[in-house]
Amino acid sequence: NVSSAVKTEVYSFSSTPDLSISPAGGIFAIGNTVNVILTANVNTSTIYYTTDGTEPTTASSSAIGTKSLAITANTTLKAFVKNVANMSSVVKTEVYSFSSTPDLSISPAGGTFAIGNTVNVILTANVNTSTIYYTTDGTEPTTASSSAIGTKSLSMTANTTLKAFVKNVANVSSAVKTEVYSFSSTPVVNISPVGGSFTTGDTVNVVLTASANTSTIYYTIDGTEPTTASNSSVGSKLLVITANTTLKAFVVNTANTSSVMKTEVYSFSAAPDLTIAPAGGSFTTGNTVNVVLTANVNTSTIYYTTDGTEPTTASSSVIGTKSLSITANTTLKAFVKNLGNVSSAVKTEVYSFTSVNVLTVYFKPPTSWTVVPKVQYWNAIPEGSIVNSVWPGSAMVADLNGFYKYTIVGPTSVNLIFSNGSTGANNQTAELLNKTDGYSFSWEETLGNIENERVENLVTIYPNPASDILHISSDSHSVFYQIIEMHGRVLREGIPVNNTIDVSSLNEGIYVVKIKFENERQYYKKFIKK
């Protein structure tokens, strides 16, 4: 009654390993991408593959479950799968071939030919394994039409409408091409290329061809009517044209029959171009940049945009020249198109505007100074907006009424010293700190003292404060006035109208009015503008 141990065996069944490859191999057009997907029938299986035609092994490139490959060139793909039970599928092979898009050439092209001539026409496929299908009766060719592989020669001796297409080995067809060959007893002259507009400096090689090579071509190149006394050539003539030319020609065959005259006009003009002046750059806010666009030929049309988009023939346009006033950030793009319908390249100019602080200070030196005053500045705000000047600073510029001025670009405030170039109390001011635009300093007098010392009771101004009109009451007629700010700078001057002064445009504040009368007396009065 003794028992053994229990023994266990597990028997597992799984699908036979396999994979699919989609799309299958085939022939594709050069330039296309074939996105190939390899898929194992069990997503835990491992795919092993090669793309060079060699047999794949477990050391080859691999992926679990699925793999995408982008194929753009001739490729032999081989692959198998191995499942988790270590069972392998058979190797599958797909071949992807790439060839040119099918096309054909027909030479010579159709045209008008003399009866009795034979035109040997050659049809050539761009890939010599492609099949040419053609008809010579004007009907549309099909794969049931006459055919030839790679190339076909046809002899044309009568009016023929030739239609043909090719199909490559990948079963891809080209478009149908058509050439019409007409035969006539009337002589014809062909001129190639036809007239048109060309660029100065180019050479146009023009070939005149008679429909019968025994016919004589008569031609002129000055626009006059050709006759049998004009320049001539039998069968064909090459002309090299480099300047404006009106070509006229006809042919006479051996039966002494003349063709109609043909005329071709060849015009030459400069390659289209334009200038933009001034060029783009950085400019100060508040300024206006007057930009002029000029075509190199004044009959050309300028197309332009000012928002950075590419200009087209639907954009704003003008003939010859265009002026633009630019005051804000602008990306200007423009091109020209000449009368020959030839366009220039697009030109781009970028105009950027930035604000710049400008600070102007004023100084009235004592009359004893005999030199142009100087100004030294330092401690600029914002910091670093300008480099500190070195003593004694820069020479100022003469302004009005004995004042000098100096403009500093960059800061909003600075410390100042005005001087005559030397040190000492009689030669320089004290340090004038944190001065801003418009600051004014007079050495010899402050206006508060002027009024106390010079105003006499003979003159009255009213109302005070004043908002619009300041009236002058005096025993003499006023002939001149100046309005002066409290730092001593003259803001306005003129002639009173009926002993009145218009102060409506002044800002609120305290001012001094200097009045000169016809008796040569001068008076100073302080008033408030409200």
Coordinates of C-alpha atoms in Angstrom, one line a residue:
N1 CA 0.0 0.0 0.0
V2 CA 2.9 2.4 -0.7
S3 CA 2.3 5.3 -3.3
S4 CA 4.8 6.9 -5.7
A5 CA 5.2 10.6 -6.2
V6 CA 2.9 12.4 -8.8
K7 CA 4.5 13.2 -12.1
T8 CA 3.2 16.1 -14.4
E9 CA 3.7 16.8 -18.1
V10 CA 2.2 19.8 -19.9
Y11 CA 1.5 19.6 -23.7
S12 CA 1.1 23.1 -25.4
F13 CA -0.2 23.7 -28.9
S14 CA 0.4 27.0 -30.8
S15 CA -0.1 28.2 -34.4
T16 CA 2.5 27.4 -36.9
P17 CA 4.7 30.5 -37.1
D18 CA 4.1 32.6 -40.2
L19 CA 4.3 36.2 -41.4
S20 CA 2.7 38.4 -44.0
I21 CA 4.5 41.1 -46.1
S22 CA 2.3 43.9 -47.6
P23 CA 2.4 45.2 -50.2
A24 CA 4.0 42.4 -52.2
G25 CA 7.0 43.1 -54.3
G26 CA 6.7 44.6 -57.8
I27 CA 7.8 47.4 -60.0
F28 CA 7.4 51.0 -58.9
A29 CA 8.1 54.5 -60.3
I30 CA 11.4 56.1 -59.3
G31 CA 10.8 58.8 -56.7
N32 CA 8.0 56.9 -54.9
T33 CA 8.2 55.4 -51.4
V34 CA 6.8 52.0 -50.8
N35 CA 5.8 51.5 -47.1
V36 CA 6.1 47.8 -46.5
I37 CA 4.7 46.2 -43.3
L38 CA 5.9 42.8 -42.0
T39 CA 3.4 41.2 -39.6
A40 CA 3.9 37.9 -37.6
N41 CA 0.7 35.8 -37.2
V42 CA 1.4 35.8 -33.4
N43 CA 2.3 39.2 -32.0
T44 CA 4.8 37.6 -29.6
S45 CA 6.8 36.1 -32.4
T46 CA 10.1 37.7 -33.5
I47 CA 10.6 38.7 -37.2
Y48 CA 14.1 38.4 -38.6
Y49 CA 14.8 40.1 -41.9
T50 CA 17.3 41.4 -44.5
T51 CA 17.0 43.9 -47.3
D52 CA 20.1 43.0 -49.3
G53 CA 18.9 39.7 -50.6
T54 CA 21.0 37.6 -48.1
E55 CA 19.3 34.8 -46.1
P56 CA 18.1 36.1 -42.7
T57 CA 19.2 34.4 -39.5
T58 CA 18.6 35.0 -35.8
A59 CA 21.6 37.4 -36.0
S60 CA 19.8 39.6 -38.6
S61 CA 17.7 42.7 -37.9
S62 CA 14.6 41.9 -35.9
A63 CA 11.4 43.2 -34.5
I64 CA 8.7 41.6 -32.3
G65 CA 5.2 41.3 -33.9
T66 CA 5.4 43.8 -36.7
K67 CA 7.9 45.9 -38.6
S68 CA 7.5 48.9 -41.1
L69 CA 10.1 49.5 -43.8
A70 CA 10.2 52.5 -46.2
I71 CA 11.6 51.3 -49.5
T72 CA 12.7 53.8 -52.2
A73 CA 15.2 51.8 -54.2
N74 CA 15.6 48.3 -55.7
T75 CA 15.4 46.0 -52.7
T76 CA 15.2 42.2 -52.1
L77 CA 13.4 41.7 -48.8
K78 CA 13.7 38.3 -47.0
A79 CA 12.1 37.5 -43.7
F80 CA 11.0 34.7 -41.3
V81 CA 9.5 34.5 -37.8
K82 CA 10.3 32.5 -34.7
N83 CA 7.6 32.0 -32.1
V84 CA 8.1 31.7 -28.3
A85 CA 8.3 28.0 -28.7
N86 CA 11.4 28.5 -30.8
M87 CA 9.7 27.3 -34.0
S88 CA 10.7 29.2 -37.2
S89 CA 8.6 29.8 -40.3
V90 CA 9.9 29.4 -43.8
V91 CA 11.7 32.4 -45.3
K92 CA 9.5 34.7 -47.5
T93 CA 11.0 36.8 -50.3
E94 CA 9.7 40.0 -51.9
V95 CA 11.5 42.0 -54.6
Y96 CA 10.8 45.7 -55.0
S97 CA 12.1 47.2 -58.3
F98 CA 12.0 50.9 -59.3
S99 CA 12.0 52.3 -62.8
S100 CA 11.5 55.7 -64.5
T101 CA 8.1 57.1 -65.3
P102 CA 7.2 55.9 -68.8
D103 CA 7.6 58.4 -71.6
L104 CA 8.4 58.5 -75.3
S105 CA 9.9 60.9 -77.8
I106 CA 8.8 61.4 -81.4
S107 CA 11.3 62.9 -83.8
P108 CA 11.0 64.9 -85.9
A109 CA 8.0 66.7 -84.7
G110 CA 5.0 67.1 -86.9
G111 CA 4.8 69.9 -89.4
T112 CA 4.1 70.7 -93.1
F113 CA 6.3 68.9 -95.7
A114 CA 6.4 69.0 -99.4
I115 CA 4.6 66.3 -101.3
G116 CA 7.1 63.7 -102.6
N117 CA 9.3 63.9 -99.5
T118 CA 9.6 61.1 -97.0
V119 CA 9.7 61.9 -93.3
N120 CA 11.5 59.3 -91.3
V121 CA 9.9 59.4 -87.8
I122 CA 11.4 57.6 -84.9
L123 CA 9.4 56.8 -81.7
T124 CA 11.7 56.0 -78.7
A125 CA 10.7 54.9 -75.2
N126 CA 12.7 56.3 -72.4
V127 CA 13.2 52.7 -71.1
N128 CA 14.1 50.2 -73.8
T129 CA 12.0 47.5 -72.2
S130 CA 8.8 49.5 -72.4
T131 CA 6.3 48.8 -75.2
I132 CA 5.2 51.5 -77.6
Y133 CA 1.6 51.4 -78.8
Y134 CA 0.7 53.7 -81.8
T135 CA -1.8 54.5 -84.5
T136 CA -1.3 56.5 -87.7
D137 CA -5.0 57.2 -88.5
G138 CA -5.7 59.7 -85.7
T139 CA -7.5 57.1 -83.5
E140 CA -6.6 56.7 -79.9
P141 CA -4.0 53.9 -79.4
T142 CA -4.7 51.0 -77.0
T143 CA -2.8 47.9 -76.0
A144 CA -4.5 46.3 -79.0
S145 CA -2.9 48.8 -81.4
S146 CA 0.3 48.3 -83.4
S147 CA 3.3 48.0 -81.0
A148 CA 7.1 47.8 -80.7
I149 CA 9.4 47.3 -77.8
G150 CA 11.8 50.2 -77.1
T151 CA 11.8 52.0 -80.5
K152 CA 9.9 52.2 -83.8
S153 CA 10.7 53.8 -87.2
L154 CA 7.9 55.0 -89.4
S155 CA 8.2 56.5 -92.9
M156 CA 5.6 59.2 -93.6
T157 CA 4.8 60.2 -97.2
A158 CA 1.3 61.5 -96.8
N159 CA -0.9 63.4 -94.4
T160 CA -0.7 61.4 -91.1
T161 CA -1.9 61.9 -87.5
L162 CA 0.4 59.9 -85.3
K163 CA -0.6 59.0 -81.8
A164 CA 1.4 56.9 -79.4
F165 CA 2.0 56.0 -75.8
V166 CA 4.3 53.6 -73.9
K167 CA 3.7 51.1 -71.1
N168 CA 6.6 49.9 -69.0
V169 CA 7.1 46.4 -67.5
A170 CA 5.3 47.6 -64.3
N171 CA 2.2 48.0 -66.5
V172 CA 2.3 51.8 -66.1
S173 CA 1.3 53.9 -69.2
S174 CA 2.5 57.3 -70.3
A175 CA 0.2 60.0 -71.7
V176 CA -0.7 59.8 -75.4
K177 CA 1.4 62.0 -77.6
T178 CA 0.2 63.4 -80.9
E179 CA 2.1 64.6 -84.0
V180 CA 0.5 65.7 -87.3
Y181 CA 2.5 65.4 -90.5
S182 CA 1.0 67.4 -93.4
F183 CA 2.1 67.2 -97.0
S184 CA 1.5 70.0 -99.4
S185 CA 2.6 70.9 -102.9
T186 CA 2.8 74.6 -101.8
P187 CA 6.2 75.4 -100.5
V188 CA 6.4 76.3 -96.8
V189 CA 9.2 77.9 -94.7
N190 CA 9.4 77.0 -91.1
I191 CA 11.1 79.3 -88.6
S192 CA 12.3 78.0 -85.3
P193 CA 12.3 79.3 -82.6
V194 CA 9.5 81.7 -83.2
G195 CA 9.9 85.4 -82.2
G196 CA 9.4 86.6 -78.7
S197 CA 11.0 88.5 -75.8
F198 CA 14.6 87.6 -74.8
T199 CA 17.2 88.9 -72.4
T200 CA 19.9 91.3 -73.5
G201 CA 23.1 89.3 -73.8
D202 CA 21.4 86.1 -75.0
T203 CA 22.0 84.6 -78.4
V204 CA 19.0 83.2 -80.3
N205 CA 19.9 80.6 -83.0
V206 CA 17.1 80.8 -85.5
V207 CA 16.8 78.1 -88.2
L208 CA 14.8 78.7 -91.4
T209 CA 13.8 75.4 -93.1
A210 CA 12.1 75.0 -96.5
S211 CA 9.5 72.3 -96.7
A212 CA 11.5 70.9 -99.7
N213 CA 15.2 70.9 -99.3
T214 CA 15.6 72.0 -103.0
S215 CA 13.6 75.2 -102.4
T216 CA 15.3 78.6 -102.0
I217 CA 14.7 80.7 -98.9
Y218 CA 14.7 84.5 -99.3
Y219 CA 14.8 86.6 -96.1
T220 CA 15.5 90.0 -94.5
I221 CA 16.3 90.9 -90.9
D222 CA 15.5 94.7 -91.0
G223 CA 11.7 94.4 -91.3
T224 CA 11.6 95.1 -95.1
E225 CA 9.7 92.9 -97.4
P226 CA 12.0 90.2 -98.9
T227 CA 12.2 89.6 -102.6
T228 CA 14.1 87.2 -104.8
A229 CA 16.9 89.9 -104.7
S230 CA 17.2 89.5 -100.9
N231 CA 19.6 87.3 -99.0
S232 CA 18.9 83.6 -99.8
S233 CA 19.8 80.1 -99.0
V234 CA 18.8 76.7 -100.4
G235 CA 17.0 74.3 -98.1
S236 CA 17.8 75.9 -94.7
K237 CA 19.5 78.8 -93.1
L238 CA 20.9 79.5 -89.6
L239 CA 20.8 83.0 -88.3
V240 CA 22.4 84.2 -85.0
I241 CA 20.2 86.9 -83.5
T242 CA 21.5 89.0 -80.5
A243 CA 19.5 92.3 -80.9
N244 CA 16.0 93.5 -81.8
T245 CA 15.3 91.9 -85.2
T246 CA 12.2 91.7 -87.5
L247 CA 12.8 88.6 -89.6
K248 CA 10.7 88.1 -92.8
A249 CA 11.1 85.1 -95.1
F250 CA 9.5 83.1 -97.9
V251 CA 10.6 80.2 -100.1
V252 CA 10.4 79.5 -103.8
N253 CA 10.4 75.8 -105.0
T254 CA 11.9 74.4 -108.1
A255 CA 8.5 74.8 -109.8
N256 CA 8.9 78.6 -109.2
T257 CA 6.0 78.6 -106.7
S258 CA 6.4 81.0 -103.8
S259 CA 5.2 80.4 -100.3
V260 CA 3.4 82.9 -98.2
M261 CA 5.7 85.2 -96.3
K262 CA 6.3 84.6 -92.6
T263 CA 7.3 87.2 -90.1
E264 CA 8.9 86.7 -86.6
V265 CA 9.9 89.6 -84.3
Y266 CA 12.8 89.0 -81.7
S267 CA 12.9 91.6 -79.0
F268 CA 15.7 91.9 -76.4
S269 CA 15.6 93.7 -73.1
A270 CA 17.6 93.8 -69.9
A271 CA 17.1 91.0 -67.5
P272 CA 14.4 92.2 -65.1
D273 CA 15.7 93.7 -61.9
L274 CA 14.9 96.3 -59.3
T275 CA 16.6 98.5 -56.8
I276 CA 15.3 99.3 -53.3
A277 CA 16.8 102.4 -51.7
P278 CA 17.6 103.0 -49.0
A279 CA 18.3 99.4 -47.9
G280 CA 16.7 98.0 -44.8
G281 CA 18.2 98.7 -41.4
S282 CA 17.6 100.1 -37.9
F283 CA 16.0 103.5 -37.7
T284 CA 14.8 105.8 -34.8
T285 CA 11.1 105.6 -33.9
G286 CA 9.4 108.8 -35.1
N287 CA 11.4 109.0 -38.3
T288 CA 10.0 108.4 -41.8
V289 CA 12.1 106.3 -44.2
N290 CA 11.2 107.2 -47.8
V291 CA 11.9 104.0 -49.7
V292 CA 12.0 104.0 -53.5
L293 CA 11.6 100.9 -55.6
T294 CA 12.9 101.3 -59.2
A295 CA 12.6 98.7 -62.0
N296 CA 15.7 98.7 -64.3
V297 CA 13.3 99.0 -67.3
N298 CA 10.6 101.7 -66.7
T299 CA 8.0 99.6 -68.5
S300 CA 8.4 96.7 -66.1
T301 CA 5.8 96.1 -63.4
I302 CA 6.8 96.1 -59.7
Y303 CA 4.9 93.7 -57.4
Y304 CA 5.4 94.2 -53.7
T305 CA 4.2 93.4 -50.2
T306 CA 5.0 95.1 -46.9
D307 CA 3.8 92.4 -44.5
G308 CA 6.6 89.9 -45.1
T309 CA 4.5 87.6 -47.4
E310 CA 5.8 86.5 -50.8
P311 CA 4.6 88.9 -53.5
T312 CA 2.7 87.5 -56.5
T313 CA 1.2 89.1 -59.6
A314 CA -2.0 89.5 -57.4
S315 CA 0.0 91.8 -55.0
S316 CA 0.1 95.6 -55.0
S317 CA 1.8 96.8 -58.2
V318 CA 3.1 99.8 -60.0
I319 CA 4.8 100.4 -63.3
G320 CA 8.4 101.6 -63.3
T321 CA 8.9 103.1 -59.8
K322 CA 7.2 103.2 -56.4
S323 CA 7.7 105.4 -53.3
L324 CA 6.8 104.1 -49.9
S325 CA 6.8 106.0 -46.6
I326 CA 7.8 103.6 -43.8
T327 CA 7.4 104.6 -40.2
A328 CA 7.1 101.2 -38.4
N329 CA 8.7 97.8 -38.5
T330 CA 8.2 96.6 -42.1
T331 CA 9.4 93.6 -44.1
L332 CA 9.3 94.7 -47.8
K333 CA 9.4 92.1 -50.5
A334 CA 9.3 92.9 -54.2
F335 CA 10.0 91.6 -57.7
V336 CA 9.5 92.9 -61.2
K337 CA 8.1 91.4 -64.4
N338 CA 9.1 92.8 -67.8
L339 CA 7.0 93.0 -71.0
G340 CA 8.4 89.7 -72.0
N341 CA 6.7 88.2 -69.0
V342 CA 10.0 87.4 -67.4
S343 CA 10.2 87.9 -63.6
S344 CA 13.2 88.9 -61.4
A345 CA 14.1 87.2 -58.2
V346 CA 12.3 88.5 -55.1
K347 CA 14.3 91.1 -53.1
T348 CA 13.7 91.6 -49.4
E349 CA 14.5 94.5 -47.1
V350 CA 13.7 94.7 -43.4
Y351 CA 13.2 98.1 -41.8
S352 CA 13.2 98.1 -37.9
F353 CA 12.4 101.1 -35.7
T354 CA 13.5 101.5 -32.1
S355 CA 13.0 104.4 -29.6
V356 CA 16.0 106.5 -28.6
N357 CA 16.0 108.9 -25.7
V358 CA 17.1 112.5 -26.5
L359 CA 18.0 114.9 -23.8
T360 CA 18.8 118.6 -24.6
V361 CA 20.1 121.0 -22.0
Y362 CA 20.5 124.9 -22.2
F363 CA 23.0 127.2 -20.6
K364 CA 23.4 131.0 -20.7
P365 CA 27.0 131.9 -19.7
P366 CA 28.1 135.2 -18.2
T367 CA 28.9 138.0 -20.7
S368 CA 32.5 138.0 -19.3
W369 CA 33.2 134.6 -20.9
T370 CA 34.8 134.9 -24.3
V371 CA 34.8 131.2 -25.2
V372 CA 32.1 128.8 -26.2
P373 CA 30.9 127.1 -23.0
K374 CA 31.4 123.4 -22.4
V375 CA 29.2 120.8 -20.6
Q376 CA 30.4 117.7 -18.7
Y377 CA 27.9 115.0 -18.0
W378 CA 28.0 111.7 -15.9
N379 CA 25.8 109.4 -13.9
A380 CA 23.4 108.8 -16.9
I381 CA 20.1 107.1 -16.3
P382 CA 19.4 104.4 -17.5
E383 CA 22.8 103.2 -16.4
G384 CA 25.1 102.5 -19.3
S385 CA 23.0 104.5 -21.8
I386 CA 26.0 106.7 -22.6
V387 CA 29.6 106.9 -21.5
N388 CA 30.5 109.6 -18.9
S389 CA 32.2 112.5 -20.6
V390 CA 35.7 113.6 -19.5
W391 CA 36.3 117.1 -18.0
P392 CA 35.7 119.7 -19.3
G393 CA 33.3 117.9 -21.6
S394 CA 32.0 118.9 -25.0
A395 CA 31.5 122.3 -26.6
M396 CA 27.9 123.5 -26.7
V397 CA 26.1 125.0 -29.7
A398 CA 24.8 128.5 -29.9
D399 CA 21.0 128.9 -29.5
L400 CA 18.8 132.0 -29.1
N401 CA 19.1 135.0 -26.7
G402 CA 22.6 134.2 -25.5
F403 CA 21.8 130.6 -24.6
Y404 CA 23.8 127.6 -25.8
K405 CA 22.5 124.1 -26.0
Y406 CA 23.8 120.5 -26.1
T407 CA 21.9 117.3 -27.0
I408 CA 22.8 113.9 -25.4
V409 CA 21.4 110.8 -27.0
G410 CA 20.5 107.8 -24.8
P411 CA 19.8 108.8 -21.2
T412 CA 16.7 110.3 -19.6
S413 CA 18.7 112.2 -16.9
V414 CA 22.3 113.1 -16.2
N415 CA 24.5 115.1 -13.8
L416 CA 25.9 118.3 -15.3
I417 CA 28.6 121.0 -14.9
F418 CA 28.7 124.0 -17.3
S419 CA 32.1 125.7 -17.6
N420 CA 34.4 127.8 -19.7
G421 CA 36.9 124.9 -19.7
S422 CA 38.6 126.0 -16.5
T423 CA 37.9 125.2 -12.8
G424 CA 37.0 127.6 -10.0
A425 CA 33.8 129.4 -8.9
N426 CA 34.1 132.0 -11.7
N427 CA 34.6 129.4 -14.4
Q428 CA 32.1 126.6 -13.7
T429 CA 28.7 125.9 -12.2
A430 CA 28.1 123.7 -9.2
E431 CA 27.2 120.1 -9.9
L432 CA 23.7 120.1 -11.3
L433 CA 22.2 116.7 -10.4
N434 CA 19.7 114.5 -12.2
K435 CA 18.7 117.0 -14.9
T436 CA 16.3 115.9 -17.7
D437 CA 15.4 117.0 -21.2
G438 CA 14.8 120.8 -21.5
Y439 CA 16.8 121.8 -18.4
S440 CA 18.0 125.4 -18.6
F441 CA 20.5 127.4 -16.5
S442 CA 21.4 131.1 -16.6
W443 CA 24.6 132.2 -14.9
E444 CA 24.0 135.9 -14.2
E445 CA 20.4 136.1 -13.2
T446 CA 17.5 134.2 -11.8
L447 CA 14.1 135.3 -13.0
G448 CA 12.8 135.6 -9.5
N449 CA 15.3 138.4 -8.9
I450 CA 14.6 140.0 -12.3
E451 CA 11.1 140.6 -11.4
N452 CA 11.8 142.0 -8.0
E453 CA 14.4 144.4 -9.4
R454 CA 13.0 145.6 -12.7
V455 CA 9.2 145.6 -12.5
E456 CA 7.8 149.1 -12.1
N457 CA 4.3 150.1 -11.1
L458 CA 3.7 151.6 -14.5
V459 CA 2.8 148.2 -16.0
T460 CA 0.0 145.9 -15.1
I461 CA -0.9 142.5 -16.6
Y462 CA -4.2 140.8 -16.1
P463 CA -5.9 138.5 -15.4
N464 CA -3.3 136.8 -13.3
P465 CA -3.6 133.8 -13.2
A466 CA -4.5 133.7 -17.0
S467 CA -5.9 130.9 -19.0
D468 CA -6.2 132.3 -22.6
I469 CA -5.4 136.0 -23.1
L470 CA -3.0 138.1 -21.1
H471 CA -3.8 141.9 -21.2
I472 CA -1.2 144.6 -20.8
S473 CA -2.1 147.9 -19.1
S474 CA 0.5 150.6 -19.6
D475 CA 1.0 154.3 -20.4
S476 CA 2.9 153.2 -23.5
H477 CA 2.1 150.9 -26.4
S478 CA 3.8 147.5 -26.3
V479 CA 5.8 146.5 -29.4
F480 CA 7.5 143.2 -28.4
Y481 CA 7.2 140.4 -25.9
Q482 CA 9.0 137.2 -24.8
I483 CA 7.6 134.5 -22.6
I484 CA 10.4 132.9 -20.5
E485 CA 10.3 129.8 -18.3
M486 CA 11.6 129.9 -14.7
H487 CA 15.0 128.5 -15.7
G488 CA 15.6 131.4 -18.1
R489 CA 14.8 129.8 -21.5
V490 CA 12.8 131.8 -24.0
L491 CA 9.7 129.8 -25.0
R492 CA 8.0 132.3 -27.3
E493 CA 8.4 135.9 -28.6
G494 CA 6.4 138.2 -30.9
I495 CA 4.4 141.4 -31.1
P496 CA 1.4 141.9 -28.8
V497 CA -1.9 142.3 -30.6
N498 CA -3.7 145.4 -29.2
N499 CA -1.7 145.0 -26.0
T500 CA -2.7 141.4 -25.6
I501 CA -0.8 138.1 -25.7
D502 CA -2.3 134.7 -26.4
V503 CA -1.0 132.2 -23.7
S504 CA -3.6 129.5 -24.3
S505 CA -1.1 127.0 -25.6
L506 CA 1.2 127.2 -22.6
N507 CA 1.3 124.4 -20.0
E508 CA 0.1 125.2 -16.5
G509 CA 2.9 126.8 -14.4
I510 CA 4.7 130.0 -13.5
Y511 CA 6.3 132.1 -16.3
V512 CA 7.8 135.6 -16.8
V513 CA 6.7 137.9 -19.6
K514 CA 9.3 140.4 -20.9
I515 CA 7.5 143.4 -22.5
K516 CA 9.2 146.1 -24.6
F517 CA 7.4 149.4 -25.2
E518 CA 7.7 152.0 -28.0
N519 CA 9.5 154.3 -25.5
E520 CA 12.3 151.6 -25.4
R521 CA 11.5 150.7 -21.8
Q522 CA 11.5 147.0 -20.9
Y523 CA 9.5 145.4 -18.1
Y524 CA 9.4 141.9 -16.6
K525 CA 6.3 140.5 -15.0
K526 CA 5.7 137.1 -13.4
F527 CA 2.4 135.4 -14.2
I528 CA 0.6 132.1 -13.6
K529 CA -0.8 130.0 -16.5
K530 CA -3.8 128.0 -15.3

